[in-house]
Amino acid sequence: MRDRVVARYVIERYRKGEDGLEGETDVTAVGSRSLAELFGCPHDRFVDVYAVQPRHAEGLAALTGLSFDLGEFDYFLSVTAD
């Protein structure tokens, strides 16, 4: 029997021009297929860190209820295995 890899999906927030993590929000409940589709990545290769662009922020806001201040912060979707 193969071990099942479980991925975790987290939105990370960094103040523009700075390296320190300001905060993070787990969005795993949205589902890997929905997130992969939103970021235009094949589901079977959705294992990286993705910069959140305005089109992604709009979709993420609709899926999660989060708000994004793209003028003040840079956001990234980080995909990690638990």
PDB file of N, CA and C in Angstrom:
ATOM      1  N   MET A   1       0.842  -1.175   0.000  1.00  0.00           N
ATOM      2  CA  MET A   1       0.000   0.000   0.000  1.00  0.00           C
ATOM      3  C   MET A   1       0.892   1.245   0.000  1.00  0.00           C
ATOM      4  N   ARG A   2       0.582   2.201  -0.882  1.00  0.00           N
ATOM      5  CA  ARG A   2       1.369   3.428  -0.972  1.00  0.00           C
ATOM      6  C   ARG A   2       0.936   4.408   0.098  1.00  0.00           C
ATOM      7  N   ASP A   3       1.924   5.139   0.638  1.00  0.00           N
ATOM      8  CA  ASP A   3       1.601   6.203   1.579  1.00  0.00           C
ATOM      9  C   ASP A   3       0.937   7.336   0.814  1.00  0.00           C
ATOM     10  N   ARG A   4      -0.061   7.923   1.415  1.00  0.00           N
ATOM     11  CA  ARG A   4      -0.762   9.034   0.793  1.00  0.00           C
ATOM     12  C   ARG A   4      -0.128  10.333   1.274  1.00  0.00           C
ATOM     13  N   VAL A   5       0.288  11.167   0.334  1.00  0.00           N
ATOM     14  CA  VAL A   5       0.857  12.466   0.666  1.00  0.00           C
ATOM     15  C   VAL A   5      -0.287  13.462   0.767  1.00  0.00           C
ATOM     16  N   VAL A   6      -0.352  14.157   1.877  1.00  0.00           N
ATOM     17  CA  VAL A   6      -1.394  15.149   2.086  1.00  0.00           C
ATOM     18  C   VAL A   6      -0.750  16.520   1.973  1.00  0.00           C
ATOM     19  N   ALA A   7      -1.296  17.348   1.114  1.00  0.00           N
ATOM     20  CA  ALA A   7      -0.745  18.679   0.907  1.00  0.00           C
ATOM     21  C   ALA A   7      -1.493  19.703   1.752  1.00  0.00           C
ATOM     22  N   ARG A   8      -0.768  20.747   2.085  1.00  0.00           N
ATOM     23  CA  ARG A   8      -1.320  21.877   2.825  1.00  0.00           C
ATOM     24  C   ARG A   8      -1.152  23.104   1.930  1.00  0.00           C
ATOM     25  N   TYR A   9      -2.179  23.942   1.881  1.00  0.00           N
ATOM     26  CA  TYR A   9      -2.189  25.134   1.028  1.00  0.00           C
ATOM     27  C   TYR A   9      -2.334  26.357   1.926  1.00  0.00           C
ATOM     28  N   VAL A  10      -1.337  27.245   1.852  1.00  0.00           N
ATOM     29  CA  VAL A  10      -1.286  28.391   2.752  1.00  0.00           C
ATOM     30  C   VAL A  10      -1.035  29.662   1.942  1.00  0.00           C
ATOM     31  N   ILE A  11      -1.817  30.702   2.224  1.00  0.00           N
ATOM     32  CA  ILE A  11      -1.553  32.020   1.660  1.00  0.00           C
ATOM     33  C   ILE A  11      -0.621  32.736   2.624  1.00  0.00           C
ATOM     34  N   GLU A  12       0.550  33.138   2.123  1.00  0.00           N
ATOM     35  CA  GLU A  12       1.527  33.868   2.929  1.00  0.00           C
ATOM     36  C   GLU A  12       1.489  35.336   2.515  1.00  0.00           C
ATOM     37  N   ARG A  13       1.632  36.229   3.506  1.00  0.00           N
ATOM     38  CA  ARG A  13       1.563  37.672   3.256  1.00  0.00           C
ATOM     39  C   ARG A  13       2.869  38.340   3.704  1.00  0.00           C
ATOM     40  N   TYR A  14       3.461  39.112   2.799  1.00  0.00           N
ATOM     41  CA  TYR A  14       4.690  39.857   3.063  1.00  0.00           C
ATOM     42  C   TYR A  14       4.460  41.324   2.719  1.00  0.00           C
ATOM     43  N   ARG A  15       4.882  42.233   3.592  1.00  0.00           N
ATOM     44  CA  ARG A  15       4.810  43.648   3.274  1.00  0.00           C
ATOM     45  C   ARG A  15       5.744  43.905   2.088  1.00  0.00           C
ATOM     46  N   LYS A  16       5.278  44.688   1.116  1.00  0.00           N
ATOM     47  CA  LYS A  16       6.077  44.957  -0.083  1.00  0.00           C
ATOM     48  C   LYS A  16       7.449  45.494   0.307  1.00  0.00           C
ATOM     49  N   GLY A  17       8.484  44.952  -0.319  1.00  0.00           N
ATOM     50  CA  GLY A  17       9.843  45.394  -0.089  1.00  0.00           C
ATOM     51  C   GLY A  17      10.505  44.805   1.150  1.00  0.00           C
ATOM     52  N   GLU A  18       9.798  43.921   1.858  1.00  0.00           N
ATOM     53  CA  GLU A  18      10.354  43.314   3.064  1.00  0.00           C
ATOM     54  C   GLU A  18      10.331  41.792   2.940  1.00  0.00           C
ATOM     55  N   ASP A  19      11.206  41.146   3.704  1.00  0.00           N
ATOM     56  CA  ASP A  19      11.318  39.695   3.645  1.00  0.00           C
ATOM     57  C   ASP A  19      10.580  38.963   4.751  1.00  0.00           C
ATOM     58  N   GLY A  20      10.191  39.684   5.796  1.00  0.00           N
ATOM     59  CA  GLY A  20       9.562  39.036   6.937  1.00  0.00           C
ATOM     60  C   GLY A  20       8.110  38.666   6.686  1.00  0.00           C
ATOM     61  N   LEU A  21       7.768  37.454   7.031  1.00  0.00           N
ATOM     62  CA  LEU A  21       6.392  36.976   6.905  1.00  0.00           C
ATOM     63  C   LEU A  21       5.495  37.755   7.853  1.00  0.00           C
ATOM     64  N   GLU A  22       4.455  38.392   7.311  1.00  0.00           N
ATOM     65  CA  GLU A  22       3.504  39.166   8.118  1.00  0.00           C
ATOM     66  C   GLU A  22       2.375  38.290   8.662  1.00  0.00           C
ATOM     67  N   GLY A  23       2.028  37.275   7.913  1.00  0.00           N
ATOM     68  CA  GLY A  23       0.938  36.409   8.335  1.00  0.00           C
ATOM     69  C   GLY A  23       0.675  35.330   7.307  1.00  0.00           C
ATOM     70  N   GLU A  24      -0.100  34.341   7.720  1.00  0.00           N
ATOM     71  CA  GLU A  24      -0.461  33.266   6.806  1.00  0.00           C
ATOM     72  C   GLU A  24      -1.846  32.750   7.149  1.00  0.00           C
ATOM     73  N   THR A  25      -2.512  32.251   6.112  1.00  0.00           N
ATOM     74  CA  THR A  25      -3.855  31.708   6.270  1.00  0.00           C
ATOM     75  C   THR A  25      -3.929  30.376   5.551  1.00  0.00           C
ATOM     76  N   ASP A  26      -4.333  29.347   6.256  1.00  0.00           N
ATOM     77  CA  ASP A  26      -4.484  28.025   5.668  1.00  0.00           C
ATOM     78  C   ASP A  26      -5.764  28.002   4.825  1.00  0.00           C
ATOM     79  N   VAL A  27      -5.615  27.673   3.549  1.00  0.00           N
ATOM     80  CA  VAL A  27      -6.769  27.602   2.646  1.00  0.00           C
ATOM     81  C   VAL A  27      -6.945  26.183   2.096  1.00  0.00           C
ATOM     82  N   THR A  28      -6.425  25.203   2.805  1.00  0.00           N
ATOM     83  CA  THR A  28      -6.505  23.803   2.382  1.00  0.00           C
ATOM     84  C   THR A  28      -7.952  23.377   2.140  1.00  0.00           C
ATOM     85  N   ALA A  29      -8.867  23.892   2.934  1.00  0.00           N
ATOM     86  CA  ALA A  29     -10.274  23.500   2.822  1.00  0.00           C
ATOM     87  C   ALA A  29     -10.879  23.848   1.459  1.00  0.00           C
ATOM     88  N   VAL A  30     -10.281  24.778   0.738  1.00  0.00           N
ATOM     89  CA  VAL A  30     -10.784  25.141  -0.595  1.00  0.00           C
ATOM     90  C   VAL A  30     -10.679  23.951  -1.540  1.00  0.00           C
ATOM     91  N   GLY A  31      -9.626  23.157  -1.373  1.00  0.00           N
ATOM     92  CA  GLY A  31      -9.439  21.977  -2.210  1.00  0.00           C
ATOM     93  C   GLY A  31      -8.364  22.184  -3.253  1.00  0.00           C
ATOM     94  N   SER A  32      -7.562  21.167  -3.428  1.00  0.00           N
ATOM     95  CA  SER A  32      -6.419  21.255  -4.335  1.00  0.00           C
ATOM     96  C   SER A  32      -6.829  21.457  -5.789  1.00  0.00           C
ATOM     97  N   ARG A  33      -7.889  20.826  -6.210  1.00  0.00           N
ATOM     98  CA  ARG A  33      -8.309  20.959  -7.617  1.00  0.00           C
ATOM     99  C   ARG A  33      -8.776  22.383  -7.922  1.00  0.00           C
ATOM    100  N   SER A  34      -9.528  22.972  -7.037  1.00  0.00           N
ATOM    101  CA  SER A  34      -9.989  24.350  -7.243  1.00  0.00           C
ATOM    102  C   SER A  34      -8.815  25.318  -7.276  1.00  0.00           C
ATOM    103  N   LEU A  35      -7.861  25.128  -6.374  1.00  0.00           N
ATOM    104  CA  LEU A  35      -6.697  26.010  -6.326  1.00  0.00           C
ATOM    105  C   LEU A  35      -5.814  25.827  -7.559  1.00  0.00           C
ATOM    106  N   ALA A  36      -5.580  24.591  -7.965  1.00  0.00           N
ATOM    107  CA  ALA A  36      -4.771  24.335  -9.162  1.00  0.00           C
ATOM    108  C   ALA A  36      -5.414  24.965 -10.387  1.00  0.00           C
ATOM    109  N   GLU A  37      -6.716  24.844 -10.501  1.00  0.00           N
ATOM    110  CA  GLU A  37      -7.430  25.440 -11.627  1.00  0.00           C
ATOM    111  C   GLU A  37      -7.295  26.961 -11.608  1.00  0.00           C
ATOM    112  N   LEU A  38      -7.467  27.556 -10.449  1.00  0.00           N
ATOM    113  CA  LEU A  38      -7.361  29.007 -10.313  1.00  0.00           C
ATOM    114  C   LEU A  38      -5.975  29.506 -10.743  1.00  0.00           C
ATOM    115  N   PHE A  39      -4.927  28.756 -10.401  1.00  0.00           N
ATOM    116  CA  PHE A  39      -3.563  29.161 -10.735  1.00  0.00           C
ATOM    117  C   PHE A  39      -3.102  28.623 -12.093  1.00  0.00           C
ATOM    118  N   GLY A  40      -3.991  27.919 -12.796  1.00  0.00           N
ATOM    119  CA  GLY A  40      -3.672  27.450 -14.142  1.00  0.00           C
ATOM    120  C   GLY A  40      -2.573  26.406 -14.190  1.00  0.00           C
ATOM    121  N   CYS A  41      -2.537  25.560 -13.184  1.00  0.00           N
ATOM    122  CA  CYS A  41      -1.508  24.527 -13.098  1.00  0.00           C
ATOM    123  C   CYS A  41      -2.173  23.148 -13.115  1.00  0.00           C
ATOM    124  N   PRO A  42      -1.611  22.215 -13.878  1.00  0.00           N
ATOM    125  CA  PRO A  42      -2.167  20.856 -13.832  1.00  0.00           C
ATOM    126  C   PRO A  42      -2.150  20.324 -12.394  1.00  0.00           C
ATOM    127  N   HIS A  43      -3.225  19.701 -12.000  1.00  0.00           N
ATOM    128  CA  HIS A  43      -3.375  19.227 -10.626  1.00  0.00           C
ATOM    129  C   HIS A  43      -2.230  18.328 -10.192  1.00  0.00           C
ATOM    130  N   ASP A  44      -1.762  17.473 -11.079  1.00  0.00           N
ATOM    131  CA  ASP A  44      -0.709  16.525 -10.708  1.00  0.00           C
ATOM    132  C   ASP A  44       0.676  17.175 -10.592  1.00  0.00           C
ATOM    133  N   ARG A  45       0.789  18.455 -10.959  1.00  0.00           N
ATOM    134  CA  ARG A  45       2.065  19.177 -10.827  1.00  0.00           C
ATOM    135  C   ARG A  45       1.926  20.422  -9.959  1.00  0.00           C
ATOM    136  N   PHE A  46       0.909  20.475  -9.140  1.00  0.00           N
ATOM    137  CA  PHE A  46       0.615  21.644  -8.303  1.00  0.00           C
ATOM    138  C   PHE A  46       1.346  21.516  -6.967  1.00  0.00           C
ATOM    139  N   VAL A  47       2.666  21.731  -6.996  1.00  0.00           N
ATOM    140  CA  VAL A  47       3.504  21.535  -5.812  1.00  0.00           C
ATOM    141  C   VAL A  47       4.628  22.564  -5.787  1.00  0.00           C
ATOM    142  N   ASP A  48       4.308  23.801  -5.500  1.00  0.00           N
ATOM    143  CA  ASP A  48       5.321  24.845  -5.541  1.00  0.00           C
ATOM    144  C   ASP A  48       4.823  26.039  -4.735  1.00  0.00           C
ATOM    145  N   VAL A  49       5.454  27.178  -4.962  1.00  0.00           N
ATOM    146  CA  VAL A  49       5.004  28.448  -4.387  1.00  0.00           C
ATOM    147  C   VAL A  49       4.590  29.319  -5.556  1.00  0.00           C
ATOM    148  N   TYR A  50       3.414  29.911  -5.465  1.00  0.00           N
ATOM    149  CA  TYR A  50       2.848  30.687  -6.560  1.00  0.00           C
ATOM    150  C   TYR A  50       2.555  32.104  -6.099  1.00  0.00           C
ATOM    151  N   ALA A  51       3.042  33.090  -6.862  1.00  0.00           N
ATOM    152  CA  ALA A  51       2.735  34.484  -6.562  1.00  0.00           C
ATOM    153  C   ALA A  51       1.256  34.735  -6.851  1.00  0.00           C
ATOM    154  N   VAL A  52       0.590  35.410  -5.944  1.00  0.00           N
ATOM    155  CA  VAL A  52      -0.821  35.749  -6.127  1.00  0.00           C
ATOM    156  C   VAL A  52      -0.895  37.047  -6.927  1.00  0.00           C
ATOM    157  N   GLN A  53      -1.416  36.950  -8.137  1.00  0.00           N
ATOM    158  CA  GLN A  53      -1.628  38.090  -9.018  1.00  0.00           C
ATOM    159  C   GLN A  53      -3.066  38.588  -8.820  1.00  0.00           C
ATOM    160  N   PRO A  54      -3.399  39.768  -9.344  1.00  0.00           N
ATOM    161  CA  PRO A  54      -4.768  40.291  -9.162  1.00  0.00           C
ATOM    162  C   PRO A  54      -5.865  39.304  -9.559  1.00  0.00           C
ATOM    163  N   ARG A  55      -5.683  38.585 -10.669  1.00  0.00           N
ATOM    164  CA  ARG A  55      -6.723  37.627 -11.090  1.00  0.00           C
ATOM    165  C   ARG A  55      -6.868  36.488 -10.082  1.00  0.00           C
ATOM    166  N   HIS A  56      -5.746  36.081  -9.452  1.00  0.00           N
ATOM    167  CA  HIS A  56      -5.801  35.033  -8.435  1.00  0.00           C
ATOM    168  C   HIS A  56      -6.481  35.564  -7.164  1.00  0.00           C
ATOM    169  N   ALA A  57      -6.135  36.803  -6.795  1.00  0.00           N
ATOM    170  CA  ALA A  57      -6.693  37.393  -5.574  1.00  0.00           C
ATOM    171  C   ALA A  57      -8.213  37.459  -5.657  1.00  0.00           C
ATOM    172  N   GLU A  58      -8.724  37.813  -6.813  1.00  0.00           N
ATOM    173  CA  GLU A  58     -10.178  37.879  -6.999  1.00  0.00           C
ATOM    174  C   GLU A  58     -10.815  36.504  -6.799  1.00  0.00           C
ATOM    175  N   GLY A  59     -10.215  35.492  -7.414  1.00  0.00           N
ATOM    176  CA  GLY A  59     -10.738  34.128  -7.274  1.00  0.00           C
ATOM    177  C   GLY A  59     -10.605  33.610  -5.855  1.00  0.00           C
ATOM    178  N   LEU A  60      -9.458  33.878  -5.218  1.00  0.00           N
ATOM    179  CA  LEU A  60      -9.262  33.446  -3.830  1.00  0.00           C
ATOM    180  C   LEU A  60     -10.236  34.132  -2.886  1.00  0.00           C
ATOM    181  N   ALA A  61     -10.487  35.407  -3.131  1.00  0.00           N
ATOM    182  CA  ALA A  61     -11.448  36.131  -2.290  1.00  0.00           C
ATOM    183  C   ALA A  61     -12.831  35.496  -2.397  1.00  0.00           C
ATOM    184  N   ALA A  62     -13.212  35.125  -3.607  1.00  0.00           N
ATOM    185  CA  ALA A  62     -14.526  34.497  -3.804  1.00  0.00           C
ATOM    186  C   ALA A  62     -14.590  33.127  -3.134  1.00  0.00           C
ATOM    187  N   LEU A  63     -13.503  32.376  -3.190  1.00  0.00           N
ATOM    188  CA  LEU A  63     -13.480  31.025  -2.611  1.00  0.00           C
ATOM    189  C   LEU A  63     -13.319  31.008  -1.090  1.00  0.00           C
ATOM    190  N   THR A  64     -12.650  32.024  -0.541  1.00  0.00           N
ATOM    191  CA  THR A  64     -12.282  31.985   0.876  1.00  0.00           C
ATOM    192  C   THR A  64     -12.905  33.078   1.735  1.00  0.00           C
ATOM    193  N   GLY A  65     -13.338  34.165   1.116  1.00  0.00           N
ATOM    194  CA  GLY A  65     -13.830  35.310   1.885  1.00  0.00           C
ATOM    195  C   GLY A  65     -12.710  36.219   2.371  1.00  0.00           C
ATOM    196  N   LEU A  66     -11.463  35.909   2.003  1.00  0.00           N
ATOM    197  CA  LEU A  66     -10.325  36.745   2.393  1.00  0.00           C
ATOM    198  C   LEU A  66     -10.307  38.019   1.559  1.00  0.00           C
ATOM    199  N   SER A  67      -9.693  39.060   2.101  1.00  0.00           N
ATOM    200  CA  SER A  67      -9.469  40.275   1.318  1.00  0.00           C
ATOM    201  C   SER A  67      -7.971  40.438   1.118  1.00  0.00           C
ATOM    202  N   PHE A  68      -7.594  41.018  -0.004  1.00  0.00           N
ATOM    203  CA  PHE A  68      -6.198  41.160  -0.379  1.00  0.00           C
ATOM    204  C   PHE A  68      -5.902  42.632  -0.652  1.00  0.00           C
ATOM    205  N   ASP A  69      -4.841  43.146  -0.057  1.00  0.00           N
ATOM    206  CA  ASP A  69      -4.374  44.506  -0.302  1.00  0.00           C
ATOM    207  C   ASP A  69      -3.092  44.394  -1.122  1.00  0.00           C
ATOM    208  N   LEU A  70      -3.242  44.297  -2.435  1.00  0.00           N
ATOM    209  CA  LEU A  70      -2.101  44.078  -3.316  1.00  0.00           C
ATOM    210  C   LEU A  70      -1.213  45.303  -3.449  1.00  0.00           C
ATOM    211  N   GLY A  71      -1.683  46.451  -3.029  1.00  0.00           N
ATOM    212  CA  GLY A  71      -0.868  47.650  -3.038  1.00  0.00           C
ATOM    213  C   GLY A  71       0.110  47.687  -1.876  1.00  0.00           C
ATOM    214  N   GLU A  72      -0.243  47.049  -0.784  1.00  0.00           N
ATOM    215  CA  GLU A  72       0.552  47.073   0.448  1.00  0.00           C
ATOM    216  C   GLU A  72       1.351  45.786   0.682  1.00  0.00           C
ATOM    217  N   PHE A  73       0.831  44.663   0.181  1.00  0.00           N
ATOM    218  CA  PHE A  73       1.432  43.360   0.469  1.00  0.00           C
ATOM    219  C   PHE A  73       1.638  42.540  -0.793  1.00  0.00           C
ATOM    220  N   ASP A  74       2.617  41.643  -0.732  1.00  0.00           N
ATOM    221  CA  ASP A  74       2.791  40.580  -1.723  1.00  0.00           C
ATOM    222  C   ASP A  74       2.257  39.311  -1.083  1.00  0.00           C
ATOM    223  N   TYR A  75       1.535  38.533  -1.859  1.00  0.00           N
ATOM    224  CA  TYR A  75       0.937  37.287  -1.377  1.00  0.00           C
ATOM    225  C   TYR A  75       1.453  36.122  -2.204  1.00  0.00           C
ATOM    226  N   PHE A  76       1.598  34.982  -1.546  1.00  0.00           N
ATOM    227  CA  PHE A  76       2.042  33.768  -2.219  1.00  0.00           C
ATOM    228  C   PHE A  76       1.211  32.596  -1.713  1.00  0.00           C
ATOM    229  N   LEU A  77       0.870  31.699  -2.626  1.00  0.00           N
ATOM    230  CA  LEU A  77       0.238  30.443  -2.250  1.00  0.00           C
ATOM    231  C   LEU A  77       1.352  29.418  -2.153  1.00  0.00           C
ATOM    232  N   SER A  78       1.556  28.884  -0.969  1.00  0.00           N
ATOM    233  CA  SER A  78       2.591  27.892  -0.726  1.00  0.00           C
ATOM    234  C   SER A  78       1.945  26.514  -0.598  1.00  0.00           C
ATOM    235  N   VAL A  79       2.431  25.578  -1.387  1.00  0.00           N
ATOM    236  CA  VAL A  79       1.928  24.209  -1.371  1.00  0.00           C
ATOM    237  C   VAL A  79       3.003  23.341  -0.723  1.00  0.00           C
ATOM    238  N   THR A  80       2.673  22.725   0.398  1.00  0.00           N
ATOM    239  CA  THR A  80       3.634  21.877   1.093  1.00  0.00           C
ATOM    240  C   THR A  80       2.995  20.546   1.460  1.00  0.00           C
ATOM    241  N   ALA A  81       3.807  19.521   1.561  1.00  0.00           N
ATOM    242  CA  ALA A  81       3.318  18.201   1.970  1.00  0.00           C
ATOM    243  C   ALA A  81       3.401  18.087   3.482  1.00  0.00           C
ATOM    244  N   ASP A  82       2.364  17.559   4.078  1.00  0.00           N
ATOM    245  CA  ASP A  82       2.355  17.312   5.524  1.00  0.00           C
ATOM    246  C   ASP A  82       2.921  15.934   5.798  1.00  0.00           C
TER     247      ASP A  82
END
